[in-house]
Amino acid sequence: MEQLLAKNENQVIGIARSQQELVHPRFLALALDLSDMGEILKNLDKMIPEWEFEKVVLVNNAGIIGPIEHLGKLDPKSIHQVFMLNTIAPAILMNTFVRKYGSLKEVERLIINISSGAAKKAIDGWACYSASKSAINMLSEAGAVEAALDKTGIRIFSVAPGVVDTDMQAEIRTADVKAFSTLSKFVGLKENQQLSSPMHTASKIMELMDNPSRFEGVQQDVREY
Ligand SMILES: NC(=O)c1ccc[n+]([C@@H]2O[C@H](COP(=O)([O-])OP(=O)(O)OC[C@H]3O[C@@H](n4cnc5c(N)ncnc54)[C@H](OP(=O)(O)O)[C@@H]3O)[C@@H](O)[C@H]2O)c1
């Protein structure tokens, strides 16, 4: 957020459930639960507003790992919540973005979906998370094919951010090894200071945001550029 706001021309809308502490004249905080369909539909026009801009970027970042447990032991409601937040909310926001901005050819338009390495790797205990991120990759790929056919000029990326030192990683390290056989690997990454910093990851996402023409293809991994 700080890196985005460091540029005077940027206006930022930030969405999270919690009240955000950041107060800035060019920042609008929306306190919303993106796993709640009713809240999403009620607030679509605030999240994807009609403004005069030269460039507009949708970053679908909010995500949860969900309970780390094998299939057979999951609460159906948690399955719904993981897919709702990680896949369905981004799909609805992408759909609204394309509907509202698809014809604004003079405006540079980007969608950056935050995916995961787990989208391409089966990890026990993370079945719904992995599947929700695979779906994000394919939503992005198909969206890019449609953008080319419809000549909207919208660029769409699905970006794996690496393993980042955030609350999500802290939550992953509390999992039960019986449900998650690679627990020790993730504990070791933290202990050996091998997690990326959120600032480093944000600067990589900014690099993509600022120079999309340098990137070919939809699926990107910050560890590869
Ligand atoms: N950290 C990693 O190693 C890693 C690796 C691969 C991919 N990713 C992906 O990177 C993205 C960011 O993850 P992170 O590591 O920063 O996770 P995090 O530390 O848990 O942060 C998640 C963010 O999503 C928001 N959020 C969670 N539930 C929400 C809801 N129902 N409605 C609206 N906002 C919600 C949270 O704010 P509130 O709690 O206030 O709502 C918070 O800002 C996710 O898509 C994740 O899958 C992370």
PDB file of C-alpha atoms and ligand atoms in Angstrom:
ATOM      1  CA  MET A   1       0.000   0.000   0.000  1.00  0.00           C
ATOM      2  CA  GLU A   2       2.792   2.435   0.954  1.00  0.00           C
ATOM      3  CA  GLN A   3       4.568   1.697  -2.315  1.00  0.00           C
ATOM      4  CA  LEU A   4       1.418   2.475  -4.301  1.00  0.00           C
ATOM      5  CA  LEU A   5       0.717   5.675  -2.383  1.00  0.00           C
ATOM      6  CA  ALA A   6       4.326   6.853  -2.782  1.00  0.00           C
ATOM      7  CA  LYS A   7       3.355   7.857  -6.332  1.00  0.00           C
ATOM      8  CA  ASN A   8       1.401  11.101  -6.278  1.00  0.00           C
ATOM      9  CA  GLU A   9      -0.757  10.166  -9.248  1.00  0.00           C
ATOM     10  CA  ASN A  10      -2.118   6.998  -7.576  1.00  0.00           C
ATOM     11  CA  GLN A  11      -5.484   6.672  -5.843  1.00  0.00           C
ATOM     12  CA  VAL A  12      -5.894   3.414  -3.923  1.00  0.00           C
ATOM     13  CA  ILE A  13      -8.979   1.538  -2.747  1.00  0.00           C
ATOM     14  CA  GLY A  14      -8.094  -1.105  -0.149  1.00  0.00           C
ATOM     15  CA  ILE A  15     -10.553  -3.836   0.820  1.00  0.00           C
ATOM     16  CA  ALA A  16     -10.318  -5.962   3.989  1.00  0.00           C
ATOM     17  CA  ARG A  17     -12.692  -7.028   6.752  1.00  0.00           C
ATOM     18  CA  SER A  18     -10.853  -5.104   9.465  1.00  0.00           C
ATOM     19  CA  GLN A  19     -10.843  -1.352   9.799  1.00  0.00           C
ATOM     20  CA  GLN A  20      -7.575  -0.282   8.198  1.00  0.00           C
ATOM     21  CA  GLU A  21      -5.356   2.055  10.195  1.00  0.00           C
ATOM     22  CA  LEU A  22      -3.891   3.812   7.189  1.00  0.00           C
ATOM     23  CA  VAL A  23      -5.238   7.336   6.758  1.00  0.00           C
ATOM     24  CA  HIS A  24      -4.156   9.076   3.576  1.00  0.00           C
ATOM     25  CA  PRO A  25      -5.880  11.594   1.280  1.00  0.00           C
ATOM     26  CA  ARG A  26      -5.498   9.262  -1.707  1.00  0.00           C
ATOM     27  CA  PHE A  27      -6.547   6.083   0.100  1.00  0.00           C
ATOM     28  CA  LEU A  28     -10.095   4.810   0.447  1.00  0.00           C
ATOM     29  CA  ALA A  29     -10.533   1.928   2.904  1.00  0.00           C
ATOM     30  CA  LEU A  30     -13.534  -0.332   2.392  1.00  0.00           C
ATOM     31  CA  ALA A  31     -14.303  -2.661   5.294  1.00  0.00           C
ATOM     32  CA  LEU A  32     -15.969  -5.609   3.553  1.00  0.00           C
ATOM     33  CA  ASP A  33     -16.151  -9.360   3.851  1.00  0.00           C
ATOM     34  CA  LEU A  34     -15.338 -10.661   0.384  1.00  0.00           C
ATOM     35  CA  SER A  35     -16.535 -14.134   1.334  1.00  0.00           C
ATOM     36  CA  ASP A  36     -20.069 -12.755   1.680  1.00  0.00           C
ATOM     37  CA  MET A  37     -21.895 -12.645  -1.659  1.00  0.00           C
ATOM     38  CA  GLY A  38     -24.453 -10.118  -0.384  1.00  0.00           C
ATOM     39  CA  GLU A  39     -21.718  -7.680   0.681  1.00  0.00           C
ATOM     40  CA  ILE A  40     -19.895  -8.091  -2.622  1.00  0.00           C
ATOM     41  CA  LEU A  41     -22.979  -7.379  -4.725  1.00  0.00           C
ATOM     42  CA  LYS A  42     -23.984  -4.394  -2.568  1.00  0.00           C
ATOM     43  CA  ASN A  43     -20.550  -2.801  -2.901  1.00  0.00           C
ATOM     44  CA  LEU A  44     -19.518  -3.576  -6.484  1.00  0.00           C
ATOM     45  CA  ASP A  45     -19.779   0.047  -7.595  1.00  0.00           C
ATOM     46  CA  LYS A  46     -17.540   1.179  -4.729  1.00  0.00           C
ATOM     47  CA  MET A  47     -14.939  -1.482  -5.450  1.00  0.00           C
ATOM     48  CA  ILE A  48     -14.949  -0.933  -9.224  1.00  0.00           C
ATOM     49  CA  PRO A  49     -15.885   2.750  -9.476  1.00  0.00           C
ATOM     50  CA  GLU A  50     -16.467   4.974 -12.457  1.00  0.00           C
ATOM     51  CA  TRP A  51     -13.661   7.517 -12.393  1.00  0.00           C
ATOM     52  CA  GLU A  52     -11.581   9.475 -14.852  1.00  0.00           C
ATOM     53  CA  PHE A  53      -8.234   7.725 -14.959  1.00  0.00           C
ATOM     54  CA  GLU A  54      -5.302   7.076 -17.274  1.00  0.00           C
ATOM     55  CA  LYS A  55      -4.629   3.648 -15.837  1.00  0.00           C
ATOM     56  CA  VAL A  56      -6.620   1.345 -13.580  1.00  0.00           C
ATOM     57  CA  VAL A  57      -5.442  -1.864 -11.902  1.00  0.00           C
ATOM     58  CA  LEU A  58      -7.479  -4.499 -10.063  1.00  0.00           C
ATOM     59  CA  VAL A  59      -5.364  -6.564  -7.662  1.00  0.00           C
ATOM     60  CA  ASN A  60      -7.181  -9.607  -6.300  1.00  0.00           C
ATOM     61  CA  ASN A  61      -5.019 -10.264  -3.232  1.00  0.00           C
ATOM     62  CA  ALA A  62      -7.338 -11.197  -0.335  1.00  0.00           C
ATOM     63  CA  GLY A  63      -7.087 -14.919   0.324  1.00  0.00           C
ATOM     64  CA  ILE A  64      -7.198 -17.563   3.040  1.00  0.00           C
ATOM     65  CA  ILE A  65      -5.529 -20.930   3.414  1.00  0.00           C
ATOM     66  CA  GLY A  66      -8.611 -22.292   5.254  1.00  0.00           C
ATOM     67  CA  PRO A  67      -8.475 -25.095   7.810  1.00  0.00           C
ATOM     68  CA  ILE A  68      -5.443 -27.326   7.117  1.00  0.00           C
ATOM     69  CA  GLU A  69      -7.084 -30.730   7.185  1.00  0.00           C
ATOM     70  CA  HIS A  70      -7.612 -33.724   4.928  1.00  0.00           C
ATOM     71  CA  LEU A  71     -10.776 -34.125   2.876  1.00  0.00           C
ATOM     72  CA  GLY A  72     -13.225 -36.041   5.022  1.00  0.00           C
ATOM     73  CA  LYS A  73     -12.506 -33.813   8.004  1.00  0.00           C
ATOM     74  CA  LEU A  74     -13.487 -30.427   6.604  1.00  0.00           C
ATOM     75  CA  ASP A  75     -16.530 -28.444   7.642  1.00  0.00           C
ATOM     76  CA  PRO A  76     -18.550 -27.820   4.430  1.00  0.00           C
ATOM     77  CA  LYS A  77     -18.868 -24.146   5.404  1.00  0.00           C
ATOM     78  CA  SER A  78     -15.091 -23.727   5.403  1.00  0.00           C
ATOM     79  CA  ILE A  79     -14.937 -25.258   1.896  1.00  0.00           C
ATOM     80  CA  HIS A  80     -17.465 -22.687   0.751  1.00  0.00           C
ATOM     81  CA  GLN A  81     -15.553 -19.834   2.384  1.00  0.00           C
ATOM     82  CA  VAL A  82     -12.200 -20.740   0.789  1.00  0.00           C
ATOM     83  CA  PHE A  83     -13.632 -20.890  -2.727  1.00  0.00           C
ATOM     84  CA  MET A  84     -15.821 -17.846  -2.145  1.00  0.00           C
ATOM     85  CA  LEU A  85     -12.912 -15.622  -1.108  1.00  0.00           C
ATOM     86  CA  ASN A  86     -10.102 -17.089  -3.204  1.00  0.00           C
ATOM     87  CA  THR A  87     -11.975 -17.757  -6.456  1.00  0.00           C
ATOM     88  CA  ILE A  88     -15.551 -16.490  -6.659  1.00  0.00           C
ATOM     89  CA  ALA A  89     -14.957 -12.956  -5.315  1.00  0.00           C
ATOM     90  CA  PRO A  90     -12.015 -12.408  -7.736  1.00  0.00           C
ATOM     91  CA  ALA A  91     -14.141 -13.791 -10.603  1.00  0.00           C
ATOM     92  CA  ILE A  92     -16.970 -11.369  -9.786  1.00  0.00           C
ATOM     93  CA  LEU A  93     -14.546  -8.443  -9.546  1.00  0.00           C
ATOM     94  CA  MET A  94     -12.909  -9.426 -12.850  1.00  0.00           C
ATOM     95  CA  ASN A  95     -16.328  -9.691 -14.491  1.00  0.00           C
ATOM     96  CA  THR A  96     -17.317  -6.243 -13.228  1.00  0.00           C
ATOM     97  CA  PHE A  97     -13.961  -4.742 -14.238  1.00  0.00           C
ATOM     98  CA  VAL A  98     -14.304  -6.052 -17.806  1.00  0.00           C
ATOM     99  CA  ARG A  99     -17.967  -4.988 -18.004  1.00  0.00           C
ATOM    100  CA  LYS A 100     -17.261  -1.454 -16.802  1.00  0.00           C
ATOM    101  CA  TYR A 101     -13.845  -0.784 -18.302  1.00  0.00           C
ATOM    102  CA  GLY A 102     -13.772  -3.102 -21.328  1.00  0.00           C
ATOM    103  CA  SER A 103     -14.532  -0.308 -23.793  1.00  0.00           C
ATOM    104  CA  LEU A 104     -12.208   2.323 -22.274  1.00  0.00           C
ATOM    105  CA  LYS A 105      -9.523   1.735 -24.885  1.00  0.00           C
ATOM    106  CA  GLU A 106      -7.626   4.926 -24.087  1.00  0.00           C
ATOM    107  CA  VAL A 107      -7.149   3.807 -20.462  1.00  0.00           C
ATOM    108  CA  GLU A 108      -4.403   1.315 -19.560  1.00  0.00           C
ATOM    109  CA  ARG A 109      -6.179  -1.559 -17.721  1.00  0.00           C
ATOM    110  CA  LEU A 110      -4.658  -4.434 -15.796  1.00  0.00           C
ATOM    111  CA  ILE A 111      -5.932  -7.250 -13.626  1.00  0.00           C
ATOM    112  CA  ILE A 112      -3.389  -8.854 -11.296  1.00  0.00           C
ATOM    113  CA  ASN A 113      -4.656 -11.963  -9.518  1.00  0.00           C
ATOM    114  CA  ILE A 114      -2.508 -13.229  -6.671  1.00  0.00           C
ATOM    115  CA  SER A 115      -2.139 -16.971  -7.141  1.00  0.00           C
ATOM    116  CA  SER A 116       0.212 -19.428  -5.446  1.00  0.00           C
ATOM    117  CA  GLY A 117       2.796 -22.077  -6.218  1.00  0.00           C
ATOM    118  CA  ALA A 118       0.238 -24.427  -4.635  1.00  0.00           C
ATOM    119  CA  ALA A 119      -1.925 -23.941  -7.755  1.00  0.00           C
ATOM    120  CA  LYS A 120       0.415 -26.340  -9.536  1.00  0.00           C
ATOM    121  CA  LYS A 121       1.433 -28.608  -6.683  1.00  0.00           C
ATOM    122  CA  ALA A 122      -0.740 -31.006  -4.687  1.00  0.00           C
ATOM    123  CA  ILE A 123      -0.142 -30.352  -0.974  1.00  0.00           C
ATOM    124  CA  ASP A 124      -1.923 -32.493   1.609  1.00  0.00           C
ATOM    125  CA  GLY A 125      -4.126 -30.443   3.930  1.00  0.00           C
ATOM    126  CA  TRP A 126      -4.443 -27.680   1.322  1.00  0.00           C
ATOM    127  CA  ALA A 127      -6.773 -29.345  -1.216  1.00  0.00           C
ATOM    128  CA  CYS A 128      -9.321 -26.521  -1.365  1.00  0.00           C
ATOM    129  CA  TYR A 129      -6.675 -23.787  -1.236  1.00  0.00           C
ATOM    130  CA  SER A 130      -4.667 -25.367  -4.078  1.00  0.00           C
ATOM    131  CA  ALA A 131      -7.802 -25.908  -6.161  1.00  0.00           C
ATOM    132  CA  SER A 132      -8.990 -22.333  -5.550  1.00  0.00           C
ATOM    133  CA  LYS A 133      -5.647 -20.985  -6.800  1.00  0.00           C
ATOM    134  CA  SER A 134      -5.584 -23.335  -9.842  1.00  0.00           C
ATOM    135  CA  ALA A 135      -8.968 -21.884 -10.674  1.00  0.00           C
ATOM    136  CA  ILE A 136      -7.514 -18.365 -10.457  1.00  0.00           C
ATOM    137  CA  ASN A 137      -4.814 -19.328 -12.948  1.00  0.00           C
ATOM    138  CA  MET A 138      -7.391 -20.602 -15.429  1.00  0.00           C
ATOM    139  CA  LEU A 139      -9.776 -17.688 -14.874  1.00  0.00           C
ATOM    140  CA  SER A 140      -6.867 -15.442 -15.757  1.00  0.00           C
ATOM    141  CA  GLU A 141      -5.816 -17.501 -18.786  1.00  0.00           C
ATOM    142  CA  ALA A 142      -9.357 -17.673 -20.183  1.00  0.00           C
ATOM    143  CA  GLY A 143      -9.927 -13.992 -19.392  1.00  0.00           C
ATOM    144  CA  ALA A 144      -6.816 -13.126 -21.404  1.00  0.00           C
ATOM    145  CA  VAL A 145      -8.019 -15.218 -24.377  1.00  0.00           C
ATOM    146  CA  GLU A 146     -11.366 -13.373 -24.214  1.00  0.00           C
ATOM    147  CA  ALA A 147      -9.651  -9.988 -23.962  1.00  0.00           C
ATOM    148  CA  ALA A 148      -7.709 -10.791 -27.147  1.00  0.00           C
ATOM    149  CA  LEU A 149     -10.824 -11.987 -29.014  1.00  0.00           C
ATOM    150  CA  ASP A 150     -12.893  -9.016 -27.842  1.00  0.00           C
ATOM    151  CA  LYS A 151      -9.965  -6.609 -28.411  1.00  0.00           C
ATOM    152  CA  THR A 152     -10.532  -4.924 -25.061  1.00  0.00           C
ATOM    153  CA  GLY A 153      -6.805  -4.319 -24.514  1.00  0.00           C
ATOM    154  CA  ILE A 154      -7.083  -5.466 -20.868  1.00  0.00           C
ATOM    155  CA  ARG A 155      -3.964  -7.338 -19.644  1.00  0.00           C
ATOM    156  CA  ILE A 156      -4.556 -10.111 -17.106  1.00  0.00           C
ATOM    157  CA  PHE A 157      -1.902 -11.752 -14.940  1.00  0.00           C
ATOM    158  CA  SER A 158      -1.965 -14.501 -12.338  1.00  0.00           C
ATOM    159  CA  VAL A 159       1.060 -14.106 -10.096  1.00  0.00           C
ATOM    160  CA  ALA A 160       2.616 -16.539  -7.619  1.00  0.00           C
ATOM    161  CA  PRO A 161       4.141 -14.321  -4.907  1.00  0.00           C
ATOM    162  CA  GLY A 162       6.670 -16.785  -3.469  1.00  0.00           C
ATOM    163  CA  VAL A 163       6.661 -17.774   0.202  1.00  0.00           C
ATOM    164  CA  VAL A 164       6.088 -14.548   2.088  1.00  0.00           C
ATOM    165  CA  ASP A 165       6.485 -13.762   5.787  1.00  0.00           C
ATOM    166  CA  THR A 166       2.855 -12.864   6.542  1.00  0.00           C
ATOM    167  CA  ASP A 167       0.116 -13.937   8.950  1.00  0.00           C
ATOM    168  CA  MET A 168      -0.842 -16.675   6.496  1.00  0.00           C
ATOM    169  CA  GLN A 169       2.574 -18.315   6.905  1.00  0.00           C
ATOM    170  CA  ALA A 170       2.274 -17.986  10.701  1.00  0.00           C
ATOM    171  CA  GLU A 171      -1.071 -19.783  10.492  1.00  0.00           C
ATOM    172  CA  ILE A 172       0.411 -22.528   8.261  1.00  0.00           C
ATOM    173  CA  ARG A 173       3.111 -23.218  10.874  1.00  0.00           C
ATOM    174  CA  THR A 174       0.433 -23.950  13.511  1.00  0.00           C
ATOM    175  CA  ALA A 175      -0.998 -26.865  11.453  1.00  0.00           C
ATOM    176  CA  ASP A 176      -1.015 -30.433  12.738  1.00  0.00           C
ATOM    177  CA  VAL A 177       1.641 -32.534  10.986  1.00  0.00           C
ATOM    178  CA  LYS A 178      -0.898 -35.389  10.730  1.00  0.00           C
ATOM    179  CA  ALA A 179      -2.903 -33.197   8.340  1.00  0.00           C
ATOM    180  CA  PHE A 180       0.074 -31.572   6.623  1.00  0.00           C
ATOM    181  CA  SER A 181       3.119 -33.753   5.957  1.00  0.00           C
ATOM    182  CA  THR A 182       5.330 -30.864   4.775  1.00  0.00           C
ATOM    183  CA  LEU A 183       4.895 -28.844   7.982  1.00  0.00           C
ATOM    184  CA  SER A 184       8.607 -29.066   8.867  1.00  0.00           C
ATOM    185  CA  LYS A 185       9.581 -27.545   5.517  1.00  0.00           C
ATOM    186  CA  PHE A 186       7.522 -24.424   6.259  1.00  0.00           C
ATOM    187  CA  VAL A 187       8.796 -24.205   9.849  1.00  0.00           C
ATOM    188  CA  GLY A 188      12.341 -24.469   8.471  1.00  0.00           C
ATOM    189  CA  LEU A 189      11.808 -21.678   5.949  1.00  0.00           C
ATOM    190  CA  LYS A 190      10.917 -19.316   8.807  1.00  0.00           C
ATOM    191  CA  GLU A 191      13.694 -20.534  11.116  1.00  0.00           C
ATOM    192  CA  ASN A 192      16.287 -20.177   8.356  1.00  0.00           C
ATOM    193  CA  GLN A 193      14.990 -16.737   7.351  1.00  0.00           C
ATOM    194  CA  GLN A 194      14.131 -17.952   3.865  1.00  0.00           C
ATOM    195  CA  LEU A 195      10.737 -16.260   3.652  1.00  0.00           C
ATOM    196  CA  SER A 196      10.426 -13.226   1.378  1.00  0.00           C
ATOM    197  CA  SER A 197       9.550  -9.965   3.050  1.00  0.00           C
ATOM    198  CA  PRO A 198       6.148  -8.453   2.216  1.00  0.00           C
ATOM    199  CA  MET A 199       7.968  -5.292   1.034  1.00  0.00           C
ATOM    200  CA  HIS A 200      10.112  -7.276  -1.413  1.00  0.00           C
ATOM    201  CA  THR A 201       7.061  -9.116  -2.773  1.00  0.00           C
ATOM    202  CA  ALA A 202       5.127  -5.850  -3.081  1.00  0.00           C
ATOM    203  CA  SER A 203       7.980  -4.299  -5.063  1.00  0.00           C
ATOM    204  CA  LYS A 204       7.918  -7.278  -7.440  1.00  0.00           C
ATOM    205  CA  ILE A 205       4.161  -6.870  -7.963  1.00  0.00           C
ATOM    206  CA  MET A 206       4.729  -3.143  -8.536  1.00  0.00           C
ATOM    207  CA  GLU A 207       7.372  -3.974 -11.156  1.00  0.00           C
ATOM    208  CA  LEU A 208       4.766  -5.974 -13.060  1.00  0.00           C
ATOM    209  CA  MET A 209       2.138  -3.286 -12.556  1.00  0.00           C
ATOM    210  CA  ASP A 210       4.442  -0.545 -13.868  1.00  0.00           C
ATOM    211  CA  ASN A 211       5.873  -2.494 -16.821  1.00  0.00           C
ATOM    212  CA  PRO A 212       3.247  -4.959 -18.055  1.00  0.00           C
ATOM    213  CA  SER A 213       4.543  -4.814 -21.625  1.00  0.00           C
ATOM    214  CA  ARG A 214       7.813  -6.383 -20.439  1.00  0.00           C
ATOM    215  CA  PHE A 215       5.901  -9.505 -19.351  1.00  0.00           C
ATOM    216  CA  GLU A 216       4.722 -12.129 -21.800  1.00  0.00           C
ATOM    217  CA  GLY A 217       2.118 -14.669 -20.792  1.00  0.00           C
ATOM    218  CA  VAL A 218      -0.511 -14.696 -18.075  1.00  0.00           C
ATOM    219  CA  GLN A 219       1.071 -16.799 -15.320  1.00  0.00           C
ATOM    220  CA  GLN A 220       4.006 -15.175 -13.581  1.00  0.00           C
ATOM    221  CA  ASP A 221       6.097 -16.054 -10.540  1.00  0.00           C
ATOM    222  CA  VAL A 222       7.918 -13.267  -8.666  1.00  0.00           C
ATOM    223  CA  ARG A 223      10.796 -15.717  -8.053  1.00  0.00           C
ATOM    224  CA  GLU A 224      11.422 -15.805 -11.786  1.00  0.00           C
ATOM    225  CA  TYR A 225      11.826 -12.099 -12.547  1.00  0.00           C
TER     226      TYR A 225
HETATM  227  N1  LIG B   1       2.134 -15.633   2.343  1.00  0.00           N
HETATM  228  C1  LIG B   1       2.490 -16.540   1.420  1.00  0.00           C
HETATM  229  O1  LIG B   1       3.527 -17.247   1.542  1.00  0.00           O
HETATM  230  C2  LIG B   1       1.670 -16.715   0.181  1.00  0.00           C
HETATM  231  C3  LIG B   1       2.112 -17.648  -0.766  1.00  0.00           C
HETATM  232  C4  LIG B   1       1.369 -17.817  -1.926  1.00  0.00           C
HETATM  233  C5  LIG B   1       0.235 -17.060  -2.140  1.00  0.00           C
HETATM  234  N2  LIG B   1      -0.177 -16.150  -1.199  1.00  0.00           N
HETATM  235  C6  LIG B   1      -1.372 -15.372  -1.491  1.00  0.00           C
HETATM  236  O2  LIG B   1      -1.114 -14.002  -1.264  1.00  0.00           O
HETATM  237  C7  LIG B   1      -2.325 -13.320  -0.898  1.00  0.00           C
HETATM  238  C8  LIG B   1      -2.096 -12.522   0.349  1.00  0.00           C
HETATM  239  O3  LIG B   1      -1.805 -13.455   1.403  1.00  0.00           O
HETATM  240  P1  LIG B   1      -1.042 -13.059   2.748  1.00  0.00           P
HETATM  241  O4  LIG B   1       0.048 -14.014   2.922  1.00  0.00           O
HETATM  242  O5  LIG B   1      -0.765 -11.589   2.785  1.00  0.00           O
HETATM  243  O6  LIG B   1      -2.189 -13.463   3.774  1.00  0.00           O
HETATM  244  P2  LIG B   1      -2.629 -12.742   5.131  1.00  0.00           P
HETATM  245  O7  LIG B   1      -1.431 -12.237   5.827  1.00  0.00           O
HETATM  246  O8  LIG B   1      -3.479 -13.730   5.865  1.00  0.00           O
HETATM  247  O9  LIG B   1      -3.521 -11.528   4.609  1.00  0.00           O
HETATM  248  C9  LIG B   1      -4.736 -11.786   3.945  1.00  0.00           C
HETATM  249  C10 LIG B   1      -5.377 -10.491   3.557  1.00  0.00           C
HETATM  250  O10 LIG B   1      -6.675 -10.804   3.020  1.00  0.00           O
HETATM  251  C11 LIG B   1      -7.667 -10.081   3.769  1.00  0.00           C
HETATM  252  N3  LIG B   1      -8.847 -10.926   3.917  1.00  0.00           N
HETATM  253  C12 LIG B   1      -8.924 -12.161   4.490  1.00  0.00           C
HETATM  254  N4  LIG B   1     -10.188 -12.596   4.491  1.00  0.00           N
HETATM  255  C13 LIG B   1     -10.945 -11.610   3.926  1.00  0.00           C
HETATM  256  C14 LIG B   1     -12.338 -11.462   3.662  1.00  0.00           C
HETATM  257  N5  LIG B   1     -13.214 -12.423   3.973  1.00  0.00           N
HETATM  258  N6  LIG B   1     -12.752 -10.318   3.064  1.00  0.00           N
HETATM  259  C15 LIG B   1     -11.870  -9.342   2.745  1.00  0.00           C
HETATM  260  N7  LIG B   1     -10.549  -9.427   2.966  1.00  0.00           N
HETATM  261  C16 LIG B   1     -10.089 -10.545   3.555  1.00  0.00           C
HETATM  262  C17 LIG B   1      -7.022  -9.831   5.143  1.00  0.00           C
HETATM  263  O11 LIG B   1      -7.602  -8.719   5.811  1.00  0.00           O
HETATM  264  P3  LIG B   1      -8.724  -8.937   6.975  1.00  0.00           P
HETATM  265  O12 LIG B   1      -8.266 -10.096   7.799  1.00  0.00           O
HETATM  266  O13 LIG B   1      -8.760  -7.628   7.697  1.00  0.00           O
HETATM  267  O14 LIG B   1      -9.993  -9.204   6.250  1.00  0.00           O
HETATM  268  C18 LIG B   1      -5.582  -9.540   4.730  1.00  0.00           C
HETATM  269  O15 LIG B   1      -5.451  -8.222   4.272  1.00  0.00           O
HETATM  270  C19 LIG B   1      -3.384 -14.425  -0.751  1.00  0.00           C
HETATM  271  O16 LIG B   1      -4.173 -14.485  -1.919  1.00  0.00           O
HETATM  272  C20 LIG B   1      -2.562 -15.694  -0.604  1.00  0.00           C
HETATM  273  O17 LIG B   1      -3.260 -16.829  -1.031  1.00  0.00           O
HETATM  274  C21 LIG B   1       0.524 -15.969  -0.035  1.00  0.00           C
END
